[in-house]
Amino acid sequence: MRCQKSKRVCPGYRDAFELKLRDESKATKKKHNRRLNQTQPPVPHRVVNQTHVYTDSFLDPALFYSEGASASRISHSRNSSSSSNSSQDSFRSAEEDSPSSLFASYSHHLTIRGHMTTPIIQQAACYFLANFVLVPKAGTMRGYLDFVLPLLRQSNPSQGLLLAFSAVSLAALGTRPNSKALLPKADLWYLNALKAINSSLRDPSMASSDSTLASVMLMASFEQLTPSTLKIGGYASHIDGAVAVIKSRGNDPQKWQSKLARDIFIAVRAHTTIHCIANSKALDPAVDWMVVEADDPVVQTFATVNFKMAALRADTDKTTTLKTRSHENIEKVTKLLQRAQALDQEYVDWIKALPACWEIKTTAWIDGAAKDLSSSLVHPGRVDAYGELWMAYKYNIVRSCRLFIYTTILRCVAWLENPGDYRLTREYTTASRICRQLVEEIVASVPYFFGWNSENDGAMKASANFACGTSDDATVKPVTGVFVMWPLFAAAASDFASPSQRIFLRGRLKYVAQIMGINQALILSEIPLMHPSLYIMRERANIKPQSCESDDLKTTHTKDVPTATTPLTSATPQQQNGWIPRTFGFGEKGFLQNAVAMKHHMTRYFEGYELTGF
C-alpha cells in the first residue's frame, strides 16, 4: 500500500531467513578463545600480576597457586565451556567448592574478559573491603585492618596472607542472611590458610614477618564472623598466636620502625588488650607493649589506661576469691579497692582531656515505649551522635571498662563486709549512680552505630572511610557491629541496667549476629552473666568456678548428611569424631598440628552437602 501511494514498484517482503535474529555470542567467544590460544602463552605465577584484567593485583586469583597449578588450570579453562550467568552455578558440590576447583572458574574469567559473571572470590573481597576495612584519613579518623592493603599489593604477597584474606572475605559474605551456602567454602579456604601459616611459622625468615602477623589477625577476624563449634576458643587462640609472633620478633624498637609494622603492632595491641579485659587476663609481660607509641596522644593514653584495666581484672579474680580473712588478705583486698578507684579517675581524666572534636551531641529524644524493644533501633530516652565511628567506639570501651571497675569495687566491698549486705554501703550508692549513667550513655550511643534516622539527620551517619566503595554510602556497615558488641554485652550484663534496657541491648546483639553476620555477638548474647551480683554470690559461697561440660554443643544435620558431634575438649584431630576444631594454638607442634587429618575430616564432613543457593 505504501508503494502504491508513492507510485513505486513493490519489491515484496524480505526473505524470512534474513529476518531471523542470530545469537553470535558462542561463535564470537570461540573465535576470541582461539585467537588467545594462538597469541598468549599460559600466565605463570611470577608474572601474573602483569595482567590487565584486574585493577589490583591482590584480587587476581592466580596468585593463590603455584606456577604449575596456575598454568594447568589456565590451560584447562581455555577448553572449558562458559559458566552460567547465575551465581548459583558456583555452588554445585562440595568438591567443586574447594579452593583448587574455584580457580578453574577464575581463570576462565582471565580468558574471557567480556563475561558478565564476577568470580565469587572477587565479590567476597570487594564486600569485605567495603564493609570491614577502614582506611584512615587526615584528622582523627583511624584505620581498621587497613594494614592488609599494602601487604596484598606487594609484588609477591605470601600465600598464607592471600588464603587468610580469601577465607575471611568468604566468611564475611557467607554470614549474610541469604548466603550461608558460602560458609563451607570459607572453612575450606580457612584450612588451607592454616596450613600455609603453619609453613610460614616453620620458616625462620617468615615466622615473625609482617605478613604472618597480618595473616593471624585475619584468622582472628574469621573467628569473630563465623559460628564456631568451639565457642570463643578459636578467636582467643589466634589472639594468643599473634602475641606469640610478636614475642618471636622481639622488643627491639628497630624491628618496628616501618609504618606498616607499627600499624600491625598497634592493631594487635588493641585486640589483645580488649580480649584480656573481657576475659580477666593480664597482658603477656614478656612483650614490651609500649615499644611502639601511637602518633595520637589520645590513642596512646587510651592504650596505657587499658593495660592497667586488664591487670586490674586479672588481679580481681585472684584477690576477691581469697577464702581466709587474715590481716594480709584484708590488706590485699583494700589495696585492690583503692587501685580500682584510682583507675576509674584515670578514665575520667582521659575523657576530660579530649579535644573539642570529640564532643558528644544529643540529636533526639525518644518519648513513649517501643512496640518491640528486642528489635527496635532506639530505646526511649536521648539519642547521641559522635564526630566519627572511632570516637563512639572508644567512648563505649571506656564506659564498659568503668562498669567492670565498679564491679571490682563492689566485689572488694562485699568481701570486706562479708557477711553484711554490701548494698547498704556508701560505695554501692556511688556505683549505682555512676553505673546507671554509664549504661544510659551506651544505650544512647546505639542508634548512631546502627544508622538510625541517618537519612534525615547527617549527624547520625557514622563517619568512616572504607577501602572500597563510596564514602557517602548511607548503608550501615557490619564493622560497626564489631565495634559495638562488647559494650552492648557489658551494659546488658550489668546489675544496674533496667529490664527494658537489657531487652534492648540483647536484641541489638542478636541483630549484630543474625543480620550483620558477626556471630561472636550471638555467643555474647547467650552468656548468662550479671555483674557484680553473680561474682559476689559465687565468692561468698566459696565455690571455685568450673567450666561447663554440657552436651548442648551436639548438632544434628539434615537428612542424608552425617550427624556431627562436637565435644568441648582439647582432643587432637585423631581423637575427635565428626567435626573437628578449626583452630589449634601455638603449641610445641606449631600452629596447625595435623593438616592432613584436618583435611580428611573436612572432606568426610562435607559429604552429602548440596550447595545450591546464594
Coordinates of C-alpha atoms in Angstrom, one line a residue:
M1 CA 0.0 0.0 0.0
R2 CA 2.9 2.3 0.7
C3 CA 4.4 1.5 -2.7
Q4 CA 1.1 2.2 -4.4
K5 CA 0.7 5.6 -2.7
S6 CA 4.2 6.6 -3.6
K7 CA 3.8 5.1 -7.1
R8 CA 6.7 2.7 -6.8
V9 CA 7.2 -0.9 -7.8
C10 CA 6.8 -3.1 -4.7
P11 CA 9.9 -5.3 -4.2
G12 CA 7.9 -7.7 -1.8
Y13 CA 8.7 -8.9 1.7
R14 CA 12.3 -9.6 2.9
D15 CA 13.5 -13.2 2.8
A16 CA 12.3 -15.0 6.0
F17 CA 15.8 -16.2 6.7
E18 CA 17.1 -12.6 6.8
L19 CA 14.5 -11.7 9.5
K20 CA 15.8 -14.2 12.0
L21 CA 17.9 -12.9 14.9
R22 CA 21.1 -14.8 15.2
D23 CA 22.9 -15.5 18.5
E24 CA 26.5 -14.9 17.6
S25 CA 27.8 -14.9 21.2
K26 CA 29.1 -18.6 21.1
A27 CA 30.8 -18.2 17.8
T28 CA 32.4 -14.9 18.8
K29 CA 33.5 -16.5 22.1
K30 CA 35.1 -19.4 20.3
K31 CA 36.9 -17.1 17.9
H32 CA 38.2 -15.0 20.8
N33 CA 39.5 -18.0 22.7
R34 CA 41.1 -19.4 19.5
R35 CA 42.9 -16.1 19.0
L36 CA 44.1 -16.0 22.6
N37 CA 45.4 -19.6 22.3
Q38 CA 47.5 -18.6 19.4
T39 CA 48.8 -15.3 20.7
Q40 CA 49.1 -15.7 24.5
P41 CA 51.1 -18.3 26.5
P42 CA 49.9 -19.6 29.9
V43 CA 50.5 -16.9 32.6
P44 CA 53.0 -18.2 35.2
H45 CA 52.7 -17.3 38.9
R46 CA 55.7 -15.0 38.8
V47 CA 54.3 -12.6 36.2
V48 CA 50.5 -13.0 36.7
N49 CA 50.4 -9.6 38.4
Q50 CA 51.0 -8.0 34.9
T51 CA 47.6 -8.9 33.7
H52 CA 45.3 -6.1 32.9
V53 CA 42.1 -8.0 33.8
Y54 CA 42.2 -6.9 37.4
T55 CA 42.8 -3.4 38.7
D56 CA 44.6 -4.5 41.9
S57 CA 47.0 -7.4 41.7
F58 CA 45.9 -8.9 45.0
L59 CA 42.5 -9.7 43.6
D60 CA 44.0 -11.9 40.9
P61 CA 43.1 -15.5 41.9
A62 CA 46.2 -16.9 40.1
L63 CA 48.3 -15.6 43.0
F64 CA 46.8 -18.3 45.2
Y65 CA 48.6 -21.1 43.4
S66 CA 52.0 -22.3 42.3
E67 CA 53.3 -21.8 38.8
G68 CA 52.4 -25.3 37.7
A69 CA 48.9 -25.2 39.1
S70 CA 48.2 -21.8 37.6
A71 CA 49.4 -22.8 34.2
S72 CA 47.5 -26.1 34.1
R73 CA 44.3 -24.5 35.3
I74 CA 44.5 -21.6 32.8
S75 CA 45.1 -24.1 30.1
H76 CA 42.2 -26.2 31.2
S77 CA 39.9 -23.1 31.3
R78 CA 40.5 -22.4 27.6
N79 CA 38.9 -25.6 26.6
S80 CA 36.0 -25.3 29.1
S81 CA 32.6 -24.1 28.2
S82 CA 31.3 -20.8 29.5
S83 CA 29.8 -20.7 33.0
S84 CA 26.3 -19.7 33.8
N85 CA 25.4 -16.1 34.4
S86 CA 23.8 -17.0 37.7
S87 CA 26.0 -17.0 40.8
Q88 CA 24.1 -20.1 42.0
D89 CA 26.1 -22.2 39.5
S90 CA 29.2 -21.5 41.6
F91 CA 27.9 -23.9 44.2
R92 CA 27.4 -27.2 42.6
S93 CA 29.0 -29.6 45.0
A94 CA 31.3 -29.7 48.0
E95 CA 34.1 -31.0 45.8
E96 CA 33.7 -28.1 43.3
D97 CA 33.8 -25.6 46.1
S98 CA 37.3 -26.4 47.1
P99 CA 39.9 -23.7 46.6
S100 CA 41.6 -25.7 43.8
S101 CA 38.5 -26.1 41.8
L102 CA 37.4 -22.5 42.3
F103 CA 40.4 -21.4 40.3
A104 CA 39.0 -23.1 37.2
S105 CA 36.2 -20.6 37.1
Y106 CA 38.5 -17.7 38.0
S107 CA 41.0 -18.5 35.2
H108 CA 38.0 -18.8 32.9
H109 CA 37.3 -15.1 33.6
L110 CA 41.0 -14.4 33.0
T111 CA 40.5 -15.7 29.5
I112 CA 37.0 -14.4 28.6
R113 CA 37.3 -10.8 29.7
G114 CA 33.9 -9.8 28.4
H115 CA 32.0 -12.3 30.6
M116 CA 29.4 -10.7 32.9
T117 CA 29.8 -13.0 35.9
T118 CA 32.2 -11.9 38.6
P119 CA 34.0 -14.7 40.4
I120 CA 32.6 -15.2 43.9
I121 CA 36.1 -14.7 45.5
Q122 CA 36.2 -11.2 43.9
Q123 CA 32.7 -10.5 45.1
A124 CA 33.7 -11.6 48.6
A125 CA 36.9 -9.5 48.5
C126 CA 35.0 -6.3 47.5
Y127 CA 32.4 -7.0 50.1
F128 CA 34.9 -7.4 52.8
L129 CA 36.9 -4.3 51.8
A130 CA 33.7 -2.2 51.6
N131 CA 32.3 -3.3 54.9
F132 CA 35.2 -4.2 57.3
V133 CA 38.4 -2.4 56.2
L134 CA 38.6 1.2 57.4
V135 CA 41.2 3.4 55.8
P136 CA 42.3 6.4 57.9
K137 CA 42.0 9.9 56.5
A138 CA 43.6 13.2 57.6
G139 CA 42.5 14.3 61.0
T140 CA 41.0 12.0 63.6
M141 CA 40.0 9.0 61.5
R142 CA 41.6 5.7 62.5
G143 CA 42.1 2.6 60.3
Y144 CA 40.9 -0.9 60.9
L145 CA 42.6 -3.9 59.2
D146 CA 44.0 -1.3 56.8
F147 CA 47.5 -2.8 57.2
V148 CA 46.3 -5.7 55.0
L149 CA 46.1 -3.5 51.8
P150 CA 49.8 -2.7 51.4
L151 CA 50.7 -6.3 52.1
L152 CA 48.3 -7.6 49.5
R153 CA 49.6 -5.1 46.9
Q154 CA 53.1 -6.3 47.2
S155 CA 54.7 -7.8 44.1
N156 CA 54.9 -11.2 45.8
P157 CA 52.5 -11.5 48.8
S158 CA 52.7 -14.5 51.0
Q159 CA 50.4 -17.4 50.2
G160 CA 49.2 -17.5 53.8
L161 CA 48.1 -13.9 53.7
L162 CA 46.2 -14.4 50.4
L163 CA 44.5 -17.6 51.7
A164 CA 43.6 -15.9 55.0
F165 CA 42.2 -12.9 53.2
S166 CA 40.1 -15.1 50.9
A167 CA 38.8 -17.1 53.9
V168 CA 37.7 -14.1 55.9
S169 CA 36.2 -12.5 52.8
L170 CA 34.1 -15.5 52.0
A171 CA 33.1 -15.8 55.7
A172 CA 32.0 -12.1 55.7
L173 CA 30.0 -12.6 52.6
G174 CA 28.7 -16.0 53.8
T175 CA 27.4 -14.8 57.1
R176 CA 24.8 -12.6 55.4
P177 CA 21.2 -14.0 55.9
N178 CA 20.9 -15.4 52.4
S179 CA 24.4 -16.5 51.8
K180 CA 25.0 -19.4 54.2
A181 CA 26.0 -21.7 51.4
L182 CA 29.3 -20.0 51.3
L183 CA 30.4 -20.9 54.8
P184 CA 31.6 -24.5 54.0
K185 CA 33.6 -22.9 51.2
A186 CA 35.1 -20.4 53.6
D187 CA 36.0 -23.2 56.0
L188 CA 37.9 -25.0 53.3
W189 CA 39.9 -21.8 52.5
Y190 CA 40.4 -21.4 56.2
L191 CA 42.1 -24.8 56.5
N192 CA 44.4 -24.1 53.5
A193 CA 45.3 -20.8 55.2
L194 CA 46.1 -22.6 58.4
K195 CA 48.4 -24.9 56.5
A196 CA 50.2 -22.0 54.8
I197 CA 50.6 -20.1 58.0
N198 CA 52.0 -23.2 59.7
S199 CA 54.5 -23.5 56.9
S200 CA 55.5 -19.8 57.4
L201 CA 55.9 -20.3 61.1
R202 CA 58.5 -23.1 60.4
D203 CA 60.4 -20.7 58.2
P204 CA 62.7 -18.5 60.3
S205 CA 62.6 -15.8 57.7
M206 CA 58.8 -15.7 57.7
A207 CA 57.9 -16.6 61.2
S208 CA 57.8 -13.1 62.6
S209 CA 57.2 -11.2 59.4
D210 CA 54.5 -8.6 58.9
S211 CA 52.7 -10.9 56.5
T212 CA 52.5 -13.7 59.0
L213 CA 51.3 -11.4 61.8
A214 CA 48.6 -9.9 59.5
S215 CA 47.5 -13.4 58.4
V216 CA 47.0 -14.4 62.0
M217 CA 44.9 -11.3 62.7
L218 CA 42.8 -12.1 59.6
M219 CA 42.2 -15.5 61.1
A220 CA 41.1 -13.9 64.3
S221 CA 38.6 -11.8 62.3
F222 CA 37.4 -15.0 60.7
E223 CA 36.6 -16.5 64.1
Q224 CA 34.6 -13.3 65.0
L225 CA 32.5 -13.7 61.9
T226 CA 31.7 -17.4 61.7
P227 CA 29.8 -19.6 64.0
S228 CA 32.4 -21.7 65.8
T229 CA 31.8 -25.1 67.4
L230 CA 34.5 -24.2 69.9
K231 CA 32.7 -21.1 71.1
I232 CA 35.2 -18.2 71.7
G233 CA 38.2 -20.6 71.9
G234 CA 39.1 -20.1 68.2
Y235 CA 39.3 -16.3 68.5
A236 CA 41.4 -16.5 71.7
S237 CA 43.8 -18.9 70.1
H238 CA 44.5 -16.6 67.2
I239 CA 45.0 -13.6 69.5
D240 CA 47.4 -15.7 71.6
G241 CA 49.1 -16.6 68.3
A242 CA 49.6 -13.0 67.3
V243 CA 51.2 -12.3 70.7
A244 CA 53.5 -15.3 70.1
V245 CA 54.6 -13.9 66.7
I246 CA 55.3 -10.5 68.4
K247 CA 57.4 -12.2 71.1
S248 CA 59.4 -14.1 68.5
R249 CA 60.1 -10.8 66.8
G250 CA 61.5 -9.3 70.0
N251 CA 61.2 -5.9 71.8
D252 CA 63.9 -4.1 69.8
P253 CA 62.3 -0.8 68.6
Q254 CA 64.4 -1.0 65.4
K255 CA 62.2 -4.0 64.3
W256 CA 59.1 -1.9 64.5
Q257 CA 60.2 1.2 62.7
S258 CA 58.3 0.9 59.4
K259 CA 54.8 2.4 59.3
L260 CA 53.4 -0.9 58.3
A261 CA 55.0 -2.8 61.2
R262 CA 53.8 0.0 63.6
D263 CA 50.2 -0.2 62.4
I264 CA 50.1 -4.0 62.7
F265 CA 51.6 -3.8 66.2
I266 CA 49.1 -1.2 67.4
A267 CA 46.3 -3.3 65.9
V268 CA 47.4 -6.5 67.7
R269 CA 47.9 -4.5 70.9
A270 CA 44.3 -3.1 70.7
H271 CA 42.7 -6.5 70.0
T272 CA 44.8 -8.2 72.7
T273 CA 44.0 -5.6 75.4
I274 CA 40.2 -5.8 74.9
H275 CA 40.4 -9.6 74.8
C276 CA 42.3 -9.6 78.1
I277 CA 40.0 -7.1 79.7
A278 CA 36.9 -9.2 78.7
N279 CA 38.5 -12.4 79.9
S280 CA 40.1 -11.1 83.1
K281 CA 43.6 -11.8 81.8
A282 CA 46.8 -9.7 82.2
L283 CA 48.8 -8.9 79.1
D284 CA 51.9 -11.0 78.4
P285 CA 54.7 -9.4 80.4
A286 CA 57.3 -10.8 78.0
V287 CA 56.2 -8.2 75.4
D288 CA 57.1 -4.6 75.7
W289 CA 53.7 -3.2 74.8
M290 CA 54.9 0.3 74.8
V291 CA 57.7 -0.3 72.3
V292 CA 55.5 1.3 69.7
E293 CA 53.8 4.6 70.5
A294 CA 50.7 5.8 68.6
D295 CA 51.1 9.1 66.8
D296 CA 48.0 10.5 68.5
P297 CA 48.5 11.1 72.3
V298 CA 44.7 10.4 72.8
V299 CA 45.2 6.9 71.5
Q300 CA 48.4 6.3 73.4
T301 CA 46.9 7.4 76.7
F302 CA 43.8 5.2 76.0
A303 CA 46.1 2.2 75.4
T304 CA 48.1 2.8 78.6
V305 CA 45.0 3.0 80.8
N306 CA 43.6 -0.1 79.2
F307 CA 46.8 -2.0 80.1
K308 CA 46.1 -1.2 83.8
M309 CA 42.5 -2.2 83.3
A310 CA 43.5 -5.7 82.1
A311 CA 45.8 -6.1 85.0
L312 CA 43.1 -5.0 87.4
R313 CA 40.6 -7.5 86.0
A314 CA 43.2 -10.3 86.3
D315 CA 44.1 -9.4 89.9
T316 CA 40.4 -9.1 90.9
D317 CA 39.7 -12.8 90.2
K318 CA 42.8 -13.7 92.3
T319 CA 42.2 -11.4 95.2
T320 CA 38.4 -11.5 95.8
T321 CA 38.4 -15.3 95.8
L322 CA 40.7 -15.4 98.8
K323 CA 39.0 -17.6 101.5
T324 CA 40.8 -16.8 104.7
R325 CA 40.2 -13.3 106.2
S326 CA 43.7 -12.8 107.5
H327 CA 45.2 -9.4 108.0
E328 CA 47.4 -9.9 105.0
N329 CA 44.4 -10.8 102.8
I330 CA 42.4 -7.8 104.1
E331 CA 45.2 -5.5 103.1
K332 CA 45.4 -7.1 99.6
V333 CA 41.6 -6.5 99.1
T334 CA 41.8 -3.0 100.4
K335 CA 44.7 -2.1 98.1
L336 CA 42.8 -3.6 95.1
L337 CA 39.8 -1.4 96.0
Q338 CA 41.9 1.7 96.1
R339 CA 43.6 0.8 92.8
A340 CA 40.2 0.4 91.1
Q341 CA 39.1 3.8 92.4
A342 CA 42.3 5.4 91.1
L343 CA 41.9 3.7 87.7
D344 CA 38.4 5.0 87.4
Q345 CA 39.6 8.5 87.9
E346 CA 42.2 8.0 85.1
Y347 CA 39.4 7.2 82.7
V348 CA 37.5 10.3 83.8
D349 CA 40.6 12.4 83.3
W350 CA 41.1 10.9 79.8
I351 CA 37.6 12.0 78.9
K352 CA 38.1 15.5 80.3
A353 CA 41.3 15.9 78.3
L354 CA 39.7 15.0 74.9
P355 CA 39.8 17.8 72.2
A356 CA 36.7 19.7 71.2
C357 CA 36.1 17.5 68.1
W358 CA 35.3 14.6 70.5
E359 CA 32.2 16.4 71.8
I360 CA 29.1 14.3 72.1
K361 CA 25.9 15.9 70.7
T362 CA 22.3 14.9 71.7
T363 CA 20.3 14.9 68.5
A364 CA 16.9 13.5 69.5
W365 CA 14.8 12.4 72.5
I366 CA 12.5 9.4 72.1
D367 CA 9.2 9.6 74.0
G368 CA 6.9 6.7 74.7
A369 CA 7.5 3.0 74.6
A370 CA 8.7 1.0 71.6
K371 CA 6.4 -1.7 70.3
D372 CA 9.2 -4.4 70.4
L373 CA 12.3 -3.4 72.3
S374 CA 14.1 -6.5 71.1
S375 CA 14.0 -5.4 67.5
S376 CA 13.9 -1.6 68.0
L377 CA 16.7 0.6 66.7
V378 CA 16.2 3.1 69.6
H379 CA 15.4 2.9 73.3
P380 CA 13.2 5.6 74.9
G381 CA 15.4 8.4 76.1
R382 CA 18.1 10.5 74.5
V383 CA 20.0 9.7 71.2
D384 CA 23.6 10.8 70.9
A385 CA 25.8 11.5 67.8
Y386 CA 29.5 11.5 67.5
G387 CA 32.1 13.0 65.3
E388 CA 33.1 9.7 63.8
L389 CA 32.8 5.9 64.3
W390 CA 36.1 5.6 66.2
M391 CA 35.1 8.2 68.7
A392 CA 31.9 6.4 69.6
Y393 CA 33.9 3.1 69.8
K394 CA 36.4 4.5 72.3
Y395 CA 33.8 6.2 74.4
N396 CA 32.0 2.9 74.8
I397 CA 35.1 1.0 75.6
V398 CA 35.8 3.5 78.4
R399 CA 32.2 3.1 79.7
S400 CA 32.4 -0.7 79.6
C401 CA 35.7 -0.6 81.5
R402 CA 34.3 1.7 84.1
L403 CA 31.3 -0.7 84.6
F404 CA 33.7 -3.5 85.3
I405 CA 35.8 -1.2 87.5
Y406 CA 32.8 -0.7 89.8
T407 CA 32.2 -4.4 89.6
T408 CA 35.7 -4.8 91.1
I409 CA 35.0 -2.1 93.7
L410 CA 31.8 -3.8 94.8
R411 CA 33.4 -7.3 94.9
C412 CA 36.1 -5.9 97.2
V413 CA 33.4 -4.2 99.4
A414 CA 31.4 -7.4 99.5
W415 CA 34.5 -9.4 100.6
L416 CA 35.3 -6.8 103.3
E417 CA 31.7 -6.6 104.5
N418 CA 31.0 -10.4 104.5
P419 CA 28.5 -11.5 105.7
G420 CA 27.0 -8.0 105.7
D421 CA 24.9 -6.5 102.9
Y422 CA 27.3 -4.7 100.5
R423 CA 24.3 -2.9 99.0
L424 CA 24.0 -0.7 102.1
T425 CA 27.5 0.7 101.8
R426 CA 28.5 4.2 100.5
E427 CA 30.4 2.5 97.7
Y428 CA 27.3 0.8 96.4
T429 CA 25.3 4.1 96.4
T430 CA 28.1 5.7 94.3
A431 CA 28.4 2.7 92.0
S432 CA 24.6 2.6 91.4
R433 CA 24.5 6.3 90.4
I434 CA 27.5 6.2 88.1
C435 CA 26.8 2.8 86.5
R436 CA 23.2 3.7 85.7
Q437 CA 24.5 6.7 83.9
L438 CA 27.2 4.7 82.0
V439 CA 24.5 2.2 80.9
E440 CA 22.3 5.0 79.7
E441 CA 25.2 6.5 77.7
I442 CA 25.9 3.2 76.0
V443 CA 22.1 2.8 75.2
A444 CA 22.0 6.4 73.8
S445 CA 25.0 5.6 71.5
V446 CA 23.5 2.5 70.0
P447 CA 21.3 4.3 67.3
Y448 CA 24.4 6.0 66.0
F449 CA 26.1 2.7 65.3
F450 CA 23.1 1.3 63.5
G451 CA 22.4 4.4 61.4
W452 CA 19.0 5.4 62.9
N453 CA 17.5 8.4 61.1
S454 CA 20.7 8.9 59.2
E455 CA 18.8 9.8 56.0
N456 CA 17.2 12.8 57.7
D457 CA 20.0 13.7 60.2
G458 CA 23.5 13.9 58.8
A459 CA 25.0 13.8 62.4
M460 CA 23.6 10.3 62.8
K461 CA 25.6 8.9 59.9
A462 CA 28.7 7.1 61.2
S463 CA 31.6 8.9 59.5
A464 CA 34.1 6.4 58.2
N465 CA 36.3 5.8 55.1
F466 CA 36.2 2.2 53.8
A467 CA 38.8 0.6 51.4
C468 CA 36.1 0.0 48.7
G469 CA 33.0 1.9 47.7
T470 CA 31.9 5.5 48.1
S471 CA 32.3 7.4 51.4
D472 CA 28.8 8.8 51.2
D473 CA 27.2 5.3 51.2
A474 CA 24.2 5.5 53.6
T475 CA 24.1 1.8 54.4
V476 CA 25.1 0.5 57.8
K477 CA 28.4 -1.4 57.6
P478 CA 28.9 -4.7 59.5
V479 CA 32.1 -3.4 61.1
T480 CA 30.0 -1.3 63.3
G481 CA 28.8 -4.5 64.9
V482 CA 32.4 -5.5 65.7
F483 CA 32.9 -2.2 67.4
V484 CA 29.7 -2.2 69.5
M485 CA 29.2 -5.8 70.5
W486 CA 31.4 -5.9 73.6
P487 CA 29.9 -2.6 75.1
L488 CA 26.4 -4.0 74.4
F489 CA 27.3 -7.1 76.4
A490 CA 28.9 -5.2 79.2
A491 CA 25.9 -2.9 79.7
A492 CA 23.3 -5.7 79.2
A493 CA 25.0 -7.9 81.8
S494 CA 25.2 -5.1 84.4
D495 CA 23.1 -5.2 87.6
F496 CA 22.3 -1.5 87.0
A497 CA 20.7 -1.9 83.6
S498 CA 16.9 -1.6 83.7
P499 CA 14.8 -4.6 82.3
S500 CA 13.9 -2.6 79.2
Q501 CA 17.5 -1.6 78.6
R502 CA 18.6 -5.2 79.0
I503 CA 16.0 -6.4 76.4
F504 CA 17.0 -3.7 74.0
L505 CA 20.8 -4.3 74.3
R506 CA 20.5 -8.1 74.0
G507 CA 18.2 -7.6 71.0
R508 CA 20.9 -5.5 69.3
L509 CA 23.4 -8.2 70.0
K510 CA 21.2 -10.7 68.2
Y511 CA 20.8 -8.3 65.3
V512 CA 24.6 -8.0 65.0
A513 CA 24.8 -11.8 64.8
Q514 CA 21.9 -12.6 62.6
I515 CA 21.8 -9.6 60.2
M516 CA 25.3 -8.2 60.3
G517 CA 26.9 -11.7 60.4
I518 CA 29.2 -11.2 63.4
N519 CA 28.4 -14.5 65.1
Q520 CA 30.6 -13.7 68.1
A521 CA 27.8 -11.4 69.2
L522 CA 25.5 -14.4 69.4
I523 CA 27.8 -16.0 71.9
L524 CA 27.9 -12.9 74.0
S525 CA 24.1 -12.6 73.9
E526 CA 23.8 -16.1 75.4
I527 CA 26.2 -15.6 78.3
P528 CA 24.1 -15.6 81.5
L529 CA 26.3 -13.1 83.3
M530 CA 25.1 -10.5 85.8
H531 CA 27.8 -8.4 87.3
P532 CA 28.7 -7.8 90.1
S533 CA 26.0 -9.9 91.8
L534 CA 26.9 -13.2 90.2
Y535 CA 30.5 -12.8 91.1
I536 CA 29.7 -11.9 94.7
M537 CA 27.3 -14.8 95.1
R538 CA 30.0 -17.2 93.9
E539 CA 32.7 -15.7 96.1
R540 CA 30.5 -15.7 99.2
A541 CA 29.7 -19.4 98.6
N542 CA 33.4 -20.1 98.4
I543 CA 32.8 -22.2 95.2
K544 CA 35.5 -22.5 92.6
P545 CA 34.1 -21.8 89.1
Q546 CA 34.1 -24.8 86.8
S547 CA 33.9 -25.0 83.0
C548 CA 30.6 -26.1 81.6
E549 CA 30.7 -29.6 80.2
S550 CA 27.1 -29.9 79.0
D551 CA 26.2 -31.7 75.8
D552 CA 24.4 -28.6 74.3
L553 CA 27.0 -28.4 71.5
K554 CA 25.8 -31.5 69.8
T555 CA 24.2 -30.7 66.4
T556 CA 22.3 -33.0 64.0
H557 CA 22.3 -32.1 60.4
T558 CA 19.5 -32.6 57.8
K559 CA 18.6 -35.9 56.2
D560 CA 21.3 -37.7 54.2
V561 CA 24.0 -35.7 55.9
P562 CA 26.2 -37.4 58.6
T563 CA 25.5 -36.4 62.2
A564 CA 28.3 -34.4 63.7
T565 CA 29.0 -34.2 67.4
T566 CA 31.3 -31.6 68.9
P567 CA 32.7 -32.4 72.3
L568 CA 34.1 -29.4 74.2
T569 CA 37.5 -30.9 74.7
S570 CA 41.1 -30.2 73.6
A571 CA 41.4 -33.5 71.9
T572 CA 43.7 -33.9 68.9
P573 CA 42.2 -34.5 65.4
Q574 CA 42.7 -38.2 65.7
Q575 CA 40.6 -38.2 68.9
Q576 CA 37.7 -36.2 67.6
N577 CA 34.6 -37.7 66.0
G578 CA 32.9 -35.9 63.2
W579 CA 33.6 -32.1 63.1
I580 CA 37.0 -31.2 64.3
P581 CA 38.1 -27.8 65.7
R582 CA 39.3 -25.3 63.1
T583 CA 41.8 -23.7 65.4
F584 CA 44.9 -25.1 67.2
G585 CA 47.0 -23.0 69.5
F586 CA 50.6 -22.1 69.1
G587 CA 51.9 -25.1 70.9
E588 CA 55.0 -27.2 70.6
K589 CA 53.8 -28.8 67.4
G590 CA 53.1 -25.4 65.7
F591 CA 50.0 -23.6 64.6
L592 CA 48.4 -26.5 62.8
Q593 CA 49.1 -29.8 64.5
N594 CA 47.8 -32.1 61.8
A595 CA 46.8 -30.5 58.5
V596 CA 46.4 -33.9 56.7
A597 CA 44.0 -35.2 59.4
M598 CA 42.0 -31.9 59.3
K599 CA 41.6 -32.1 55.5
H600 CA 40.5 -35.7 55.8
H601 CA 37.9 -34.9 58.4
M602 CA 36.7 -31.9 56.5
T603 CA 36.2 -34.0 53.3
R604 CA 34.1 -36.5 55.3
Y605 CA 32.1 -33.8 57.0
F606 CA 31.1 -32.1 53.8
E607 CA 30.0 -35.3 52.0
G608 CA 26.3 -35.0 51.3
Y609 CA 26.0 -31.2 51.3
E610 CA 24.3 -29.6 48.4
L611 CA 25.4 -26.0 48.0
T612 CA 22.5 -24.8 45.8
G613 CA 21.9 -21.2 46.7
F614 CA 23.3 -17.8 47.4

